[in-house]
Coordinates of C-alpha atoms in Angstrom, one line a residue:
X8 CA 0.0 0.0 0.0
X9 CA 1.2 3.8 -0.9
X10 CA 1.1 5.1 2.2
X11 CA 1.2 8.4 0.3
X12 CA -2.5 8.0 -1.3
X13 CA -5.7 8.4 0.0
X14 CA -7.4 11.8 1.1
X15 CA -5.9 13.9 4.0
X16 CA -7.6 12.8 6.6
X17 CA -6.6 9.2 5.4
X18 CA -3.1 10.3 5.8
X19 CA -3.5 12.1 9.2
X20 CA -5.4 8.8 10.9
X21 CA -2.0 6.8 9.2
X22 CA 0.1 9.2 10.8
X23 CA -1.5 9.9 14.1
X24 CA -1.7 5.9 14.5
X25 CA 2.2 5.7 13.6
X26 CA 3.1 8.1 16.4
X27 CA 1.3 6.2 18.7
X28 CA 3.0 2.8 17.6
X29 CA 6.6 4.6 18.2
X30 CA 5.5 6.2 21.8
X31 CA 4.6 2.1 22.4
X32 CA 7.8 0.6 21.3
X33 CA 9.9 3.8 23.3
X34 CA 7.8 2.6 26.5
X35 CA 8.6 -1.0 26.0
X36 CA 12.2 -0.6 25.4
X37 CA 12.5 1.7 28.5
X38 CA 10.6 -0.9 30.4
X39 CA 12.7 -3.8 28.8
X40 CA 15.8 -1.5 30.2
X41 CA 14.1 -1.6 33.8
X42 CA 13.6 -5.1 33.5
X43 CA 16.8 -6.0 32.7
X44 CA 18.5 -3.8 35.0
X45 CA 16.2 -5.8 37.6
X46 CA 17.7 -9.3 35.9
X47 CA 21.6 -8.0 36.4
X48 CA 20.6 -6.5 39.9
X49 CA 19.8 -9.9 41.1
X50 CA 23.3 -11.3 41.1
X51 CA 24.0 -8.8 44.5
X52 CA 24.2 -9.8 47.7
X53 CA 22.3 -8.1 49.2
X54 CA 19.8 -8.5 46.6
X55 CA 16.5 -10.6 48.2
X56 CA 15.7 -13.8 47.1
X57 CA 12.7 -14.8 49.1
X58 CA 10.6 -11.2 48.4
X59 CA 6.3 -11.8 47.8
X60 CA 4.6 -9.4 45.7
X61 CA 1.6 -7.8 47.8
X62 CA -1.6 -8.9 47.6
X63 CA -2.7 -6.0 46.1
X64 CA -0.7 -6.3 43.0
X65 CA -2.9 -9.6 42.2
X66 CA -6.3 -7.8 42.8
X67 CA -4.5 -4.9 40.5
X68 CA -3.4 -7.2 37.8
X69 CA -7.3 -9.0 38.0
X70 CA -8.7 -5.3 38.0
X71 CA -6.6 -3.6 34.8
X72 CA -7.1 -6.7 33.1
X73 CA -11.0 -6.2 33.5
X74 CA -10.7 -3.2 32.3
X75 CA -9.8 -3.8 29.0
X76 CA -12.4 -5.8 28.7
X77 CA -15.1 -3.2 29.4
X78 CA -13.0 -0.9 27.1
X79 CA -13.8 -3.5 24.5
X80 CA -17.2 -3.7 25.4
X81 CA -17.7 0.4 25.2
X82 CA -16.2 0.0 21.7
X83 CA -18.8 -2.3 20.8
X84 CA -21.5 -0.4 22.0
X85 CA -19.9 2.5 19.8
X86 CA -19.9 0.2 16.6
X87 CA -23.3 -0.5 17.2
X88 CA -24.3 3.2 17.9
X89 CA -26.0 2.3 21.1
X90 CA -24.7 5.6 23.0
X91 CA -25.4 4.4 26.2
X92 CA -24.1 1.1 26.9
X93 CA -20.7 3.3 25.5
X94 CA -21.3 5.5 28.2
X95 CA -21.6 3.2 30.8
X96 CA -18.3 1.0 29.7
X97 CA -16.3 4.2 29.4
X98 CA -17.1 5.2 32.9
X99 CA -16.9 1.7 34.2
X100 CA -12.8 1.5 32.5
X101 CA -12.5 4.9 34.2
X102 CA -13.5 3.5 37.6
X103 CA -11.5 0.0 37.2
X104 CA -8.5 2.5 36.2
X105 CA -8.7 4.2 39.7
X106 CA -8.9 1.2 41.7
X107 CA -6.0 0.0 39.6
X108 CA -3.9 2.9 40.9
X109 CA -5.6 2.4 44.1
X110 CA -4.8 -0.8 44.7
X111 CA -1.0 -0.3 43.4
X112 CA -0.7 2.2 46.5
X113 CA -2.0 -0.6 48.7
X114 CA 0.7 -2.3 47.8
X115 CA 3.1 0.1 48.0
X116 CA 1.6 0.5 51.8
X117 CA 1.8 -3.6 52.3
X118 CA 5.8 -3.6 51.2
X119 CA 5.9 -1.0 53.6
X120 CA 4.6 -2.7 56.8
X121 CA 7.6 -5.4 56.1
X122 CA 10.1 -2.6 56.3
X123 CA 11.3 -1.7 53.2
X124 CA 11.0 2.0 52.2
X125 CA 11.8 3.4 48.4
X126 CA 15.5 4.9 49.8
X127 CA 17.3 5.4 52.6
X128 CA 18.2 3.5 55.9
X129 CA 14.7 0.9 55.0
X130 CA 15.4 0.7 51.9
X131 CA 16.4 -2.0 49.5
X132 CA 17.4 -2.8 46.3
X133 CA 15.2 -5.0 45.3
X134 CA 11.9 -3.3 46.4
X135 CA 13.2 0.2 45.1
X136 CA 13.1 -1.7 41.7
X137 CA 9.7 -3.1 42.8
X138 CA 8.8 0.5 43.2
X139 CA 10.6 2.1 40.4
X140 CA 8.7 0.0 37.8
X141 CA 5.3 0.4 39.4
X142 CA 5.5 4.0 39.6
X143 CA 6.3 4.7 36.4
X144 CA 3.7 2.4 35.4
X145 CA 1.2 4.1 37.7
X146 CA 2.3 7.5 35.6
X147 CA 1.6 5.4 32.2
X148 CA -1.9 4.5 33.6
X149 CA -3.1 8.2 34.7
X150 CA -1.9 9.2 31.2
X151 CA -4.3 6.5 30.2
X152 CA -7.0 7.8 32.2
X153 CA -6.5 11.1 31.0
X154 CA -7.2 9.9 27.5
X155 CA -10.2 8.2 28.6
X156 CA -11.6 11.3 29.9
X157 CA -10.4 13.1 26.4
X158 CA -13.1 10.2 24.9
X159 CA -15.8 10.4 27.2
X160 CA -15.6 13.7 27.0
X161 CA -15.7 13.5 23.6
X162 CA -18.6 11.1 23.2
X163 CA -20.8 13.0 25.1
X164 CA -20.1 15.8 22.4
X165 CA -21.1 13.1 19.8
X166 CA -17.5 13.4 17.8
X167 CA -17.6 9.4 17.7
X168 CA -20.0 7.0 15.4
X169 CA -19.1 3.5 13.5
X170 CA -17.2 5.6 10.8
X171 CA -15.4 8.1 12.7
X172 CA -13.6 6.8 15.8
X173 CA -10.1 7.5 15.6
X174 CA -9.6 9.1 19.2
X175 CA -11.7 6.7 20.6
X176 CA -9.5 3.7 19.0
X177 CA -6.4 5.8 20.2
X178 CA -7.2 5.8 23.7
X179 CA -8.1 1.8 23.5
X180 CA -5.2 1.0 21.7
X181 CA -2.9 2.3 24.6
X182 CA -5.3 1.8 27.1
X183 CA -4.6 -2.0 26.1
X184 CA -0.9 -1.5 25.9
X185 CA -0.4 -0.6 29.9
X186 CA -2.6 -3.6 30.6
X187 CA -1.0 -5.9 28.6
X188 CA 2.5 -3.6 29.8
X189 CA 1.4 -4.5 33.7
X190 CA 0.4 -8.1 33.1
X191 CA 4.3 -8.3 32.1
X192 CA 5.4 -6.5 34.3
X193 CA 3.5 -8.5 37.5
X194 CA 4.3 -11.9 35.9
X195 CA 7.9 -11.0 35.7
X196 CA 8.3 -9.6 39.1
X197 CA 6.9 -12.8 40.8
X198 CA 8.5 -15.3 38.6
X199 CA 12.4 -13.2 38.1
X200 CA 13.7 -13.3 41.6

Protein backbone atom coordinates (compact mmCIF):
# COMPACT_ATOMS: atom_id res chain seq x y z
CA UNK A 1 0.00 0.00 0.00
CA UNK A 2 1.22 3.79 -0.87
CA UNK A 3 1.05 5.14 2.19
CA UNK A 4 1.24 8.43 0.26
CA UNK A 5 -2.48 7.95 -1.27
CA UNK A 6 -5.68 8.40 0.00
CA UNK A 7 -7.42 11.81 1.13
CA UNK A 8 -5.94 13.90 3.98
CA UNK A 9 -7.59 12.78 6.55
CA UNK A 10 -6.57 9.24 5.38
CA UNK A 11 -3.15 10.30 5.80
CA UNK A 12 -3.49 12.06 9.16
CA UNK A 13 -5.42 8.76 10.89
CA UNK A 14 -2.04 6.75 9.17
CA UNK A 15 0.11 9.23 10.76
CA UNK A 16 -1.53 9.90 14.13
CA UNK A 17 -1.70 5.92 14.51
CA UNK A 18 2.22 5.69 13.56
CA UNK A 19 3.06 8.12 16.39
CA UNK A 20 1.27 6.21 18.67
CA UNK A 21 3.00 2.78 17.64
CA UNK A 22 6.64 4.64 18.24
CA UNK A 23 5.48 6.24 21.81
CA UNK A 24 4.60 2.14 22.39
CA UNK A 25 7.76 0.65 21.33
CA UNK A 26 9.88 3.81 23.33
CA UNK A 27 7.80 2.59 26.52
CA UNK A 28 8.58 -1.03 26.01
CA UNK A 29 12.20 -0.62 25.45
CA UNK A 30 12.55 1.65 28.53
CA UNK A 31 10.57 -0.94 30.37
CA UNK A 32 12.65 -3.77 28.81
CA UNK A 33 15.80 -1.53 30.18
CA UNK A 34 14.15 -1.64 33.83
CA UNK A 35 13.58 -5.07 33.50
CA UNK A 36 16.83 -6.03 32.72
CA UNK A 37 18.55 -3.78 35.04
CA UNK A 38 16.19 -5.82 37.60
CA UNK A 39 17.74 -9.28 35.90
CA UNK A 40 21.59 -8.00 36.41
CA UNK A 41 20.58 -6.49 39.91
CA UNK A 42 19.75 -9.91 41.10
CA UNK A 43 23.29 -11.27 41.09
CA UNK A 44 24.00 -8.80 44.48
CA UNK A 45 24.21 -9.85 47.70
CA UNK A 46 22.27 -8.08 49.23
CA UNK A 47 19.80 -8.47 46.62
CA UNK A 48 16.50 -10.57 48.23
CA UNK A 49 15.69 -13.77 47.13
CA UNK A 50 12.68 -14.84 49.07
CA UNK A 51 10.57 -11.17 48.36
CA UNK A 52 6.34 -11.78 47.76
CA UNK A 53 4.59 -9.41 45.67
CA UNK A 54 1.64 -7.77 47.82
CA UNK A 55 -1.59 -8.88 47.58
CA UNK A 56 -2.73 -6.04 46.10
CA UNK A 57 -0.71 -6.30 43.03
CA UNK A 58 -2.88 -9.62 42.23
CA UNK A 59 -6.31 -7.79 42.80
CA UNK A 60 -4.53 -4.86 40.49
CA UNK A 61 -3.41 -7.19 37.81
CA UNK A 62 -7.31 -9.02 38.04
CA UNK A 63 -8.70 -5.31 37.99
CA UNK A 64 -6.62 -3.63 34.78
CA UNK A 65 -7.12 -6.71 33.12
CA UNK A 66 -11.04 -6.23 33.52
CA UNK A 67 -10.71 -3.22 32.34
CA UNK A 68 -9.77 -3.80 28.97
CA UNK A 69 -12.41 -5.85 28.71
CA UNK A 70 -15.07 -3.19 29.45
CA UNK A 71 -13.00 -0.89 27.09
CA UNK A 72 -13.82 -3.48 24.51
CA UNK A 73 -17.19 -3.68 25.39
CA UNK A 74 -17.68 0.38 25.16
CA UNK A 75 -16.21 -0.02 21.68
CA UNK A 76 -18.83 -2.29 20.79
CA UNK A 77 -21.49 -0.39 21.99
CA UNK A 78 -19.91 2.54 19.82
CA UNK A 79 -19.87 0.21 16.64
CA UNK A 80 -23.34 -0.47 17.19
CA UNK A 81 -24.30 3.19 17.91
CA UNK A 82 -26.03 2.30 21.14
CA UNK A 83 -24.73 5.60 23.03
CA UNK A 84 -25.39 4.39 26.17
CA UNK A 85 -24.12 1.09 26.90
CA UNK A 86 -20.73 3.30 25.53
CA UNK A 87 -21.29 5.51 28.23
CA UNK A 88 -21.60 3.15 30.82
CA UNK A 89 -18.32 0.99 29.68
CA UNK A 90 -16.27 4.17 29.42
CA UNK A 91 -17.15 5.19 32.87
CA UNK A 92 -16.86 1.69 34.22
CA UNK A 93 -12.77 1.47 32.47
CA UNK A 94 -12.51 4.88 34.24
CA UNK A 95 -13.54 3.52 37.61
CA UNK A 96 -11.53 0.00 37.21
CA UNK A 97 -8.50 2.54 36.20
CA UNK A 98 -8.70 4.22 39.71
CA UNK A 99 -8.92 1.22 41.69
CA UNK A 100 -5.98 0.04 39.57
CA UNK A 101 -3.94 2.94 40.94
CA UNK A 102 -5.62 2.37 44.14
CA UNK A 103 -4.84 -0.77 44.71
CA UNK A 104 -1.04 -0.35 43.37
CA UNK A 105 -0.74 2.16 46.45
CA UNK A 106 -1.97 -0.60 48.75
CA UNK A 107 0.70 -2.30 47.80
CA UNK A 108 3.09 0.07 47.98
CA UNK A 109 1.64 0.54 51.82
CA UNK A 110 1.81 -3.62 52.28
CA UNK A 111 5.77 -3.59 51.16
CA UNK A 112 5.90 -0.96 53.63
CA UNK A 113 4.62 -2.69 56.79
CA UNK A 114 7.59 -5.39 56.07
CA UNK A 115 10.08 -2.64 56.25
CA UNK A 116 11.26 -1.70 53.20
CA UNK A 117 11.01 2.04 52.23
CA UNK A 118 11.77 3.38 48.40
CA UNK A 119 15.47 4.91 49.77
CA UNK A 120 17.31 5.39 52.55
CA UNK A 121 18.15 3.55 55.88
CA UNK A 122 14.73 0.91 55.00
CA UNK A 123 15.44 0.71 51.89
CA UNK A 124 16.40 -1.95 49.49
CA UNK A 125 17.42 -2.80 46.34
CA UNK A 126 15.17 -4.98 45.33
CA UNK A 127 11.91 -3.35 46.38
CA UNK A 128 13.21 0.20 45.07
CA UNK A 129 13.06 -1.73 41.65
CA UNK A 130 9.71 -3.09 42.79
CA UNK A 131 8.80 0.46 43.19
CA UNK A 132 10.65 2.05 40.43
CA UNK A 133 8.72 0.04 37.76
CA UNK A 134 5.34 0.41 39.42
CA UNK A 135 5.47 4.02 39.61
CA UNK A 136 6.27 4.66 36.36
CA UNK A 137 3.68 2.36 35.38
CA UNK A 138 1.20 4.07 37.69
CA UNK A 139 2.26 7.48 35.59
CA UNK A 140 1.59 5.38 32.19
CA UNK A 141 -1.89 4.54 33.57
CA UNK A 142 -3.09 8.17 34.67
CA UNK A 143 -1.88 9.22 31.20
CA UNK A 144 -4.34 6.45 30.21
CA UNK A 145 -7.05 7.76 32.23
CA UNK A 146 -6.48 11.12 30.98
CA UNK A 147 -7.22 9.92 27.52
CA UNK A 148 -10.23 8.22 28.64
CA UNK A 149 -11.63 11.30 29.87
CA UNK A 150 -10.44 13.09 26.44
CA UNK A 151 -13.05 10.18 24.86
CA UNK A 152 -15.85 10.43 27.18
CA UNK A 153 -15.64 13.71 26.97
CA UNK A 154 -15.71 13.46 23.57
CA UNK A 155 -18.65 11.13 23.20
CA UNK A 156 -20.81 12.98 25.07
CA UNK A 157 -20.08 15.81 22.45
CA UNK A 158 -21.09 13.06 19.76
CA UNK A 159 -17.46 13.40 17.81
CA UNK A 160 -17.60 9.37 17.75
CA UNK A 161 -19.95 7.02 15.44
CA UNK A 162 -19.12 3.55 13.52
CA UNK A 163 -17.16 5.60 10.84
CA UNK A 164 -15.40 8.09 12.66
CA UNK A 165 -13.60 6.77 15.77
CA UNK A 166 -10.09 7.54 15.64
CA UNK A 167 -9.63 9.07 19.20
CA UNK A 168 -11.66 6.69 20.56
CA UNK A 169 -9.55 3.66 18.96
CA UNK A 170 -6.37 5.81 20.23
CA UNK A 171 -7.22 5.76 23.68
CA UNK A 172 -8.12 1.85 23.50
CA UNK A 173 -5.16 1.01 21.66
CA UNK A 174 -2.92 2.33 24.58
CA UNK A 175 -5.32 1.81 27.15
CA UNK A 176 -4.62 -2.01 26.15
CA UNK A 177 -0.91 -1.55 25.89
CA UNK A 178 -0.41 -0.62 29.93
CA UNK A 179 -2.62 -3.55 30.57
CA UNK A 180 -0.99 -5.90 28.62
CA UNK A 181 2.47 -3.64 29.84
CA UNK A 182 1.36 -4.55 33.71
CA UNK A 183 0.37 -8.05 33.07
CA UNK A 184 4.29 -8.32 32.10
CA UNK A 185 5.45 -6.51 34.30
CA UNK A 186 3.50 -8.46 37.51
CA UNK A 187 4.29 -11.94 35.86
CA UNK A 188 7.94 -11.05 35.73
CA UNK A 189 8.30 -9.63 39.13
CA UNK A 190 6.93 -12.83 40.78
CA UNK A 191 8.51 -15.29 38.58
CA UNK A 192 12.39 -13.23 38.15
CA UNK A 193 13.75 -13.31 41.60
Amino acid sequence: MDLTQGTTEEKNNRAKKMMLWFGIISLVMSFAGWTSAFVVSSSRPDWLKDFQLPNAFIVSTIVIVISSLTFILAKKALKSENNKATSLWLFITLILGVVFIFNQFSGFQQIINLGYNFTGPTSNVTMSYIYLIALVHILHVIVGLICLLVVIYNHFKQKYNPTKMLGFELAATFWHFIDILWVYLFLFLYFVR
